[in-house]
Amino acid sequence: MAYSGDSESPARPVPTAIKLLVAGGFGVGKTTFVGAVSEIEPLSTEETITTASIGVDDLTGVGAKTTTTVALDFGRVTLDAGHTLYLFGTPGQDRFWFMWDELSDGAFGAVVMADTRRLADCFNALDFFERRKTPFIVAVNVFDDAFHYDPEEVRVALDLGPHVPIVSCDARDPRSATLVLVTLTKHLISTATTVAR
Amino acid sequence: MPRFEEERLLDEDAGPLVRPYTVSGGRTTPTAAFDLLSLVRSTGRMRPSQLEAEQAAVLLLCHEPVSVAEIAAHLRLPAMVVKVLLSDLVEDGAVTAHAPEAALDPTDLNLLEALLNGLQRRL
C-alpha cells in the first residue's frame, strides 16, 4: 500500500486554485454548464453558512446569527501541472444571495447565464457583480423552444455597457461551455491590462 | 410533529439514514479554518484502519491534493461535517491542509494566461 513512504518523498507542489463563478437565475442551466466543463462528474455539496443577518426571512427574536445550509454545484478542470480551475455554480434562489459574498471571495470572474424567456432572472446576478466590481460576461443559454435574439438585443434588454461580452451557448455542450470560459478569460485579460495602464 | 416523522424518512429516496452530524460527533465547528477550496493531502503517517470509518473514507480520498468541496460531494456529507473530520485528521497528523492562496491577484497575467491556455487545450 502507498501509505508508508509517502511522508518521506518530497511532496509535489499543491496546484494553484483559480476560481470562477457561474451565476444566473434558478433553472437557467448552471448545473448543466458546470457539468459540461468539469473533468469530474458534476458534484454538488451543501455548505453551512453563518450569516450575521440574512435580511430576507424575518427572524426577529432569533438572534443576530443564524446558519443556513445551501446546496451548490462545482466542477474542476486541470489547466496544467501547477494550476487547477474550480467552477462554482451560485445558488439560484434569491433567498441565498448572501452566500454569493462568500463564494465570490477570491473569484477571478463570473459567467452570468441568461435565458431569453426569463431575462429578468439574471438582474440580481448582474447587479451583484457590478457592485463588487467582479468582471463578468453574459452567456445566453440557447433553449430549443426559445426565440433567438441577437446579442445586441440582449445587451439593450439588460442595459449592459459595450464592454461586457455577450455570447450564446449550449450549456449541454462541453465545447460550447468551454468557449464561454475562454471568452470570459480573454475579457479578464483585457480588463487586467486596461486597469494596469 | 408526530413522533413517527422519522420513520417516514426511511424511504428509498431519503438518502443517508444517519443524520450527517452524527459522524462529526454532533460538532458543527471545525477547530481549524477550511475553505471549500482548501486542498488536503494525506501525509501517509496514519492508515485508514487506524481511524473511524468516516475519517478513513476522507483519508482514502486525499492521496493527491483534493479540495474540501470534492470530498464533501464524494462522501455526500455537508461541507461543514467534512471540515470537522478534516480538522481532526490534521490534529492527528494524518493529513495536511493548504488554504487557497488568499493573496492571489485576479489581474495576474501569468495566472490568466495559464487559465486561457489550459482551457484552449480542451477545445
Short mmCIF file of C-alpha atoms in Angstrom, two decimals:
data_model
loop_
_atom_site.label_atom_id
_atom_site.label_comp_id
_atom_site.label_asym_id
_atom_site.label_seq_id
_atom_site.Cartn_x
_atom_site.Cartn_y
_atom_site.Cartn_z
CA MET A 1 0.00 0.00 0.00
CA ALA A 2 1.03 3.53 -0.57
CA TYR A 3 0.64 4.78 2.96
CA SER A 4 4.16 4.20 4.17
CA GLY A 5 6.85 6.20 2.47
CA ASP A 6 4.52 8.95 1.31
CA SER A 7 5.69 11.18 4.07
CA GLU A 8 9.35 10.80 3.10
CA SER A 9 9.04 11.58 -0.59
CA PRO A 10 9.17 15.28 -1.43
CA ALA A 11 5.58 16.34 -1.93
CA ARG A 12 4.65 17.67 -5.33
CA PRO A 13 3.60 21.29 -5.10
CA VAL A 14 -0.07 21.83 -4.49
CA PRO A 15 -1.60 23.40 -7.62
CA THR A 16 -2.80 26.97 -7.54
CA ALA A 17 -6.60 27.07 -7.45
CA ILE A 18 -8.25 29.57 -9.78
CA LYS A 19 -11.92 30.17 -9.06
CA LEU A 20 -14.62 31.21 -11.50
CA LEU A 21 -18.33 31.54 -10.78
CA VAL A 22 -21.35 30.57 -12.82
CA ALA A 23 -24.36 32.64 -11.80
CA GLY A 24 -27.87 33.27 -13.04
CA GLY A 25 -31.45 32.57 -12.17
CA PHE A 26 -32.90 29.31 -10.93
CA GLY A 27 -33.14 26.72 -13.71
CA VAL A 28 -31.08 28.65 -16.25
CA GLY A 29 -28.65 25.78 -16.74
CA LYS A 30 -25.82 26.48 -14.30
CA THR A 31 -25.59 22.88 -13.11
CA THR A 32 -25.58 21.66 -16.72
CA PHE A 33 -22.90 24.17 -17.65
CA VAL A 34 -20.63 23.24 -14.75
CA GLY A 35 -21.11 19.54 -15.53
CA ALA A 36 -20.30 20.04 -19.22
CA VAL A 37 -16.96 21.71 -18.50
CA SER A 38 -15.85 19.76 -15.47
CA GLU A 39 -13.50 16.81 -15.81
CA ILE A 40 -15.06 15.23 -12.76
CA GLU A 41 -18.68 14.21 -12.62
CA PRO A 42 -20.89 17.13 -11.69
CA LEU A 43 -20.81 17.25 -7.95
CA SER A 44 -22.85 19.12 -5.51
CA THR A 45 -22.44 19.61 -1.84
CA GLU A 46 -24.02 21.52 0.95
CA GLU A 47 -22.29 24.32 2.69
CA THR A 48 -23.38 25.67 6.01
CA ILE A 49 -23.22 29.41 6.09
CA THR A 50 -23.20 31.52 9.17
CA THR A 51 -24.54 34.89 8.40
CA ALA A 52 -24.91 37.94 10.57
CA SER A 53 -28.18 39.00 9.07
CA ILE A 54 -29.89 37.42 6.14
CA GLY A 55 -32.36 40.21 5.70
CA VAL A 56 -34.79 38.01 3.83
CA ASP A 57 -36.69 36.00 6.37
CA ASP A 58 -37.77 37.95 9.37
CA LEU A 59 -36.02 36.25 12.24
CA THR A 60 -36.91 38.77 14.88
CA GLY A 61 -36.01 37.43 18.26
CA VAL A 62 -33.97 34.54 16.95
CA GLY A 63 -30.67 36.31 17.49
CA ALA A 64 -28.17 38.08 15.36
CA LYS A 65 -26.60 34.99 13.85
CA THR A 66 -28.14 32.12 12.05
CA THR A 67 -26.90 29.26 9.91
CA THR A 68 -28.31 28.07 6.65
CA THR A 69 -27.42 25.11 4.51
CA VAL A 70 -27.19 25.74 0.81
CA ALA A 71 -26.59 23.27 -2.00
CA LEU A 72 -24.07 24.34 -4.59
CA ASP A 73 -22.54 22.85 -7.72
CA PHE A 74 -18.91 22.75 -8.54
CA GLY A 75 -16.55 21.33 -11.09
CA ARG A 76 -12.81 21.03 -11.64
CA VAL A 77 -10.60 21.49 -14.68
CA THR A 78 -6.88 20.70 -14.57
CA LEU A 79 -5.20 23.51 -16.52
CA ASP A 80 -1.61 22.34 -16.21
CA ALA A 81 0.64 20.79 -13.58
CA GLY A 82 0.59 23.94 -11.49
CA HIS A 83 -2.93 25.31 -11.98
CA THR A 84 -6.43 23.99 -11.42
CA LEU A 85 -9.67 25.74 -12.27
CA TYR A 86 -12.58 25.36 -9.88
CA LEU A 87 -16.02 26.33 -11.07
CA PHE A 88 -18.75 27.16 -8.59
CA GLY A 89 -22.39 27.47 -9.52
CA THR A 90 -24.03 30.05 -7.31
CA PRO A 91 -27.32 29.10 -5.70
CA GLY A 92 -30.04 30.43 -7.97
CA GLN A 93 -32.73 31.21 -5.47
CA ASP A 94 -32.81 34.82 -4.41
CA ARG A 95 -33.01 33.92 -0.77
CA PHE A 96 -29.46 32.58 -0.95
CA TRP A 97 -27.93 35.76 -2.33
CA PHE A 98 -25.93 36.25 0.86
CA MET A 99 -23.90 33.20 0.02
CA TRP A 100 -22.55 34.84 -3.07
CA ASP A 101 -20.29 37.03 -0.97
CA GLU A 102 -18.52 34.02 0.45
CA LEU A 103 -18.33 32.29 -2.93
CA SER A 104 -17.11 35.43 -4.67
CA ASP A 105 -14.16 35.95 -2.38
CA GLY A 106 -11.12 35.30 -4.49
CA ALA A 107 -13.11 34.61 -7.66
CA PHE A 108 -11.38 35.84 -10.81
CA GLY A 109 -14.58 36.44 -12.71
CA ALA A 110 -18.06 35.20 -13.44
CA VAL A 111 -20.33 33.92 -16.17
CA VAL A 112 -23.87 35.22 -15.78
CA MET A 113 -26.19 32.83 -17.58
CA ALA A 114 -29.34 34.22 -19.11
CA ASP A 115 -32.46 32.63 -20.52
CA THR A 116 -34.13 34.93 -23.06
CA ARG A 117 -37.55 33.71 -21.92
CA ARG A 118 -36.83 35.00 -18.44
CA LEU A 119 -34.17 37.68 -18.77
CA ALA A 120 -35.14 39.41 -15.54
CA ASP A 121 -33.96 36.35 -13.59
CA CYS A 122 -30.35 37.38 -14.08
CA PHE A 123 -30.73 41.00 -12.95
CA ASN A 124 -29.70 40.13 -9.40
CA ALA A 125 -26.50 38.50 -10.60
CA LEU A 126 -25.64 41.46 -12.85
CA ASP A 127 -26.22 43.93 -10.01
CA PHE A 128 -24.16 41.84 -7.64
CA PHE A 129 -21.09 41.58 -9.83
CA GLU A 130 -21.31 45.21 -10.94
CA ARG A 131 -21.39 46.30 -7.30
CA ARG A 132 -18.47 44.07 -6.38
CA LYS A 133 -16.56 45.06 -9.49
CA THR A 134 -16.10 41.39 -10.35
CA PRO A 135 -15.56 41.14 -14.12
CA PHE A 136 -18.26 39.08 -15.84
CA ILE A 137 -19.64 38.13 -19.21
CA VAL A 138 -23.19 37.12 -20.12
CA ALA A 139 -23.83 33.73 -21.70
CA VAL A 140 -27.26 33.28 -23.23
CA ASN A 141 -28.16 29.63 -22.85
CA VAL A 142 -30.00 28.77 -26.02
CA PHE A 143 -33.01 26.66 -25.20
CA ASP A 144 -34.63 24.82 -28.07
CA ASP A 145 -38.01 26.47 -27.67
CA ALA A 146 -36.72 29.98 -27.05
CA PHE A 147 -36.72 32.73 -29.65
CA HIS A 148 -33.19 33.53 -30.81
CA TYR A 149 -32.18 37.06 -30.01
CA ASP A 150 -29.22 38.93 -31.32
CA PRO A 151 -26.60 39.57 -28.58
CA GLU A 152 -27.03 43.30 -29.09
CA GLU A 153 -30.75 42.98 -28.42
CA VAL A 154 -29.90 41.19 -25.18
CA ARG A 155 -27.43 43.95 -24.34
CA VAL A 156 -30.15 46.56 -24.68
CA ALA A 157 -32.64 44.49 -22.71
CA LEU A 158 -30.14 44.01 -19.88
CA ASP A 159 -28.92 47.59 -20.03
CA LEU A 160 -25.29 46.49 -20.25
CA GLY A 161 -22.40 48.65 -21.34
CA PRO A 162 -20.46 47.90 -24.54
CA HIS A 163 -17.52 46.47 -22.57
CA VAL A 164 -19.43 43.40 -21.32
CA PRO A 165 -19.10 40.49 -23.78
CA ILE A 166 -22.34 38.66 -24.56
CA VAL A 167 -22.22 35.19 -26.12
CA SER A 168 -24.67 32.44 -26.90
CA CYS A 169 -24.01 28.93 -25.71
CA ASP A 170 -25.44 25.48 -25.38
CA ALA A 171 -24.78 24.62 -21.76
CA ARG A 172 -25.02 20.91 -22.53
CA ASP A 173 -22.13 21.00 -24.99
CA PRO A 174 -18.65 20.82 -23.41
CA ARG A 175 -17.03 22.68 -26.29
CA SER A 176 -19.62 25.44 -26.25
CA ALA A 177 -19.39 25.82 -22.48
CA THR A 178 -15.58 25.84 -22.60
CA LEU A 179 -15.69 28.56 -25.27
CA VAL A 180 -17.73 30.67 -22.86
CA LEU A 181 -14.95 30.35 -20.29
CA VAL A 182 -12.35 31.22 -22.94
CA THR A 183 -14.34 34.39 -23.73
CA LEU A 184 -14.51 35.20 -20.03
CA THR A 185 -10.75 34.68 -19.62
CA LYS A 186 -9.97 36.92 -22.60
CA HIS A 187 -12.24 39.53 -21.04
CA LEU A 188 -10.37 39.18 -17.73
CA ILE A 189 -7.04 39.62 -19.53
CA SER A 190 -8.25 42.70 -21.36
CA THR A 191 -9.73 44.14 -18.14
CA ALA A 192 -6.47 43.47 -16.29
CA THR A 193 -4.35 45.16 -18.95
CA THR A 194 -6.68 48.15 -19.09
CA VAL A 195 -6.56 48.57 -15.32
CA ALA A 196 -2.77 48.25 -15.31
CA ARG A 197 -2.31 51.08 -17.78
CA MET B 1 -44.68 16.90 14.51
CA PRO B 2 -45.70 13.32 15.21
CA ARG B 3 -43.04 11.07 16.61
CA PHE B 4 -43.08 8.69 13.65
CA GLU B 5 -41.97 11.53 11.37
CA GLU B 6 -38.53 9.89 11.46
CA GLU B 7 -39.87 6.62 10.11
CA ARG B 8 -41.33 8.30 7.09
CA LEU B 9 -37.80 9.21 6.08
CA LEU B 10 -36.87 5.56 5.59
CA ASP B 11 -38.00 5.90 2.04
CA GLU B 12 -35.58 4.87 -0.68
CA ASP B 13 -35.30 8.47 -1.78
CA ALA B 14 -34.44 9.65 1.67
CA GLY B 15 -30.68 9.23 1.25
CA PRO B 16 -28.40 8.69 4.20
CA LEU B 17 -30.14 7.17 7.17
CA VAL B 18 -27.61 8.52 9.61
CA ARG B 19 -28.02 12.17 10.30
CA PRO B 20 -24.97 13.92 8.87
CA TYR B 21 -23.75 15.50 12.04
CA THR B 22 -23.67 12.14 13.83
CA VAL B 23 -20.42 11.34 12.07
CA SER B 24 -18.83 14.52 13.36
CA GLY B 25 -19.93 13.74 16.90
CA GLY B 26 -22.56 16.46 16.71
CA ARG B 27 -19.91 19.11 16.23
CA THR B 28 -20.54 21.80 13.68
CA THR B 29 -17.41 23.87 14.15
CA PRO B 30 -14.07 22.63 12.89
CA THR B 31 -11.06 23.51 15.04
CA ALA B 32 -9.10 24.66 12.02
CA ALA B 33 -10.24 27.03 9.30
CA PHE B 34 -11.05 25.38 5.98
CA ASP B 35 -12.31 26.93 2.82
CA LEU B 36 -14.26 24.90 0.24
CA LEU B 37 -11.15 25.23 -1.90
CA SER B 38 -8.66 24.26 0.79
CA LEU B 39 -6.62 21.40 -0.62
CA VAL B 40 -5.85 18.49 1.66
CA ARG B 41 -3.48 15.60 1.22
CA SER B 42 -2.71 12.56 3.33
CA THR B 43 0.70 12.54 4.96
CA GLY B 44 0.96 8.75 4.95
CA ARG B 45 1.51 8.78 8.71
CA MET B 46 -1.79 7.06 9.50
CA ARG B 47 -3.55 4.14 7.93
CA PRO B 48 -7.28 4.18 7.30
CA SER B 49 -7.57 1.08 9.50
CA GLN B 50 -6.42 3.16 12.47
CA LEU B 51 -9.32 5.56 12.06
CA GLU B 52 -13.06 5.79 12.40
CA ALA B 53 -14.93 4.79 9.25
CA GLU B 54 -15.77 8.34 8.14
CA GLN B 55 -12.28 9.64 8.78
CA ALA B 56 -10.86 6.67 6.90
CA ALA B 57 -13.17 7.46 3.98
CA VAL B 58 -11.85 11.02 3.94
CA LEU B 59 -8.26 9.82 4.13
CA LEU B 60 -8.72 7.44 1.21
CA LEU B 61 -9.82 10.35 -0.99
CA CYS B 62 -6.78 12.51 -0.39
CA HIS B 63 -3.74 10.70 -1.70
CA GLU B 64 -3.48 13.51 -4.21
CA PRO B 65 -4.36 17.07 -3.20
CA VAL B 66 -8.14 17.29 -3.21
CA SER B 67 -10.48 20.13 -2.34
CA VAL B 68 -12.78 20.11 0.66
CA ALA B 69 -15.70 20.60 -1.74
CA GLU B 70 -14.87 17.42 -3.65
CA ILE B 71 -14.51 15.31 -0.53
CA ALA B 72 -17.88 16.56 0.69
CA ALA B 73 -19.53 15.76 -2.62
CA HIS B 74 -17.99 12.30 -2.93
CA LEU B 75 -18.96 11.34 0.62
CA ARG B 76 -22.36 13.05 0.30
CA LEU B 77 -21.77 14.90 3.51
CA PRO B 78 -22.31 18.60 4.20
CA ALA B 79 -19.06 20.52 3.78
CA MET B 80 -19.13 21.55 7.43
CA VAL B 81 -19.08 17.92 8.56
CA VAL B 82 -16.11 17.24 6.30
CA LYS B 83 -14.34 20.25 7.74
CA VAL B 84 -14.80 18.86 11.25
CA LEU B 85 -13.49 15.45 10.18
CA LEU B 86 -10.54 17.07 8.46
CA SER B 87 -9.60 19.21 11.41
CA ASP B 88 -9.35 16.01 13.48
CA LEU B 89 -7.21 14.41 10.80
CA VAL B 90 -4.92 17.43 10.73
CA GLU B 91 -4.55 17.28 14.51
CA ASP B 92 -3.67 13.60 14.24
CA GLY B 93 -1.09 14.40 11.60
CA ALA B 94 -2.89 12.21 9.08
CA VAL B 95 -3.43 14.98 6.52
CA THR B 96 -2.01 18.37 5.72
CA ALA B 97 -4.19 21.22 4.55
CA HIS B 98 -3.33 24.11 2.27
CA ALA B 99 -5.60 27.10 2.36
CA PRO B 100 -6.26 28.65 -1.04
CA GLU B 101 -3.87 31.46 -1.72
CA ALA B 102 -5.88 34.37 -0.42
CA ALA B 103 -3.49 36.88 -1.91
CA LEU B 104 -3.97 35.50 -5.42
CA ASP B 105 -4.21 38.50 -7.73
CA PRO B 106 -7.10 38.09 -10.21
CA THR B 107 -5.33 40.53 -12.55
CA ASP B 108 -2.09 38.49 -12.56
CA LEU B 109 -1.47 37.98 -16.26
CA ASN B 110 0.62 34.85 -15.71
CA LEU B 111 -2.31 33.18 -13.97
CA LEU B 112 -4.77 34.38 -16.59
CA GLU B 113 -2.54 33.06 -19.39
CA ALA B 114 -2.35 29.68 -17.62
CA LEU B 115 -6.14 29.71 -17.41
CA LEU B 116 -6.54 30.63 -21.08
CA ASN B 117 -4.02 28.06 -22.32
CA GLY B 118 -5.46 25.32 -20.15
CA LEU B 119 -8.98 25.99 -21.43
CA GLN B 120 -7.95 26.26 -25.06
CA ARG B 121 -6.17 22.91 -24.89
CA ARG B 122 -9.57 21.34 -24.18
CA LEU B 123 -11.23 22.69 -27.30
#
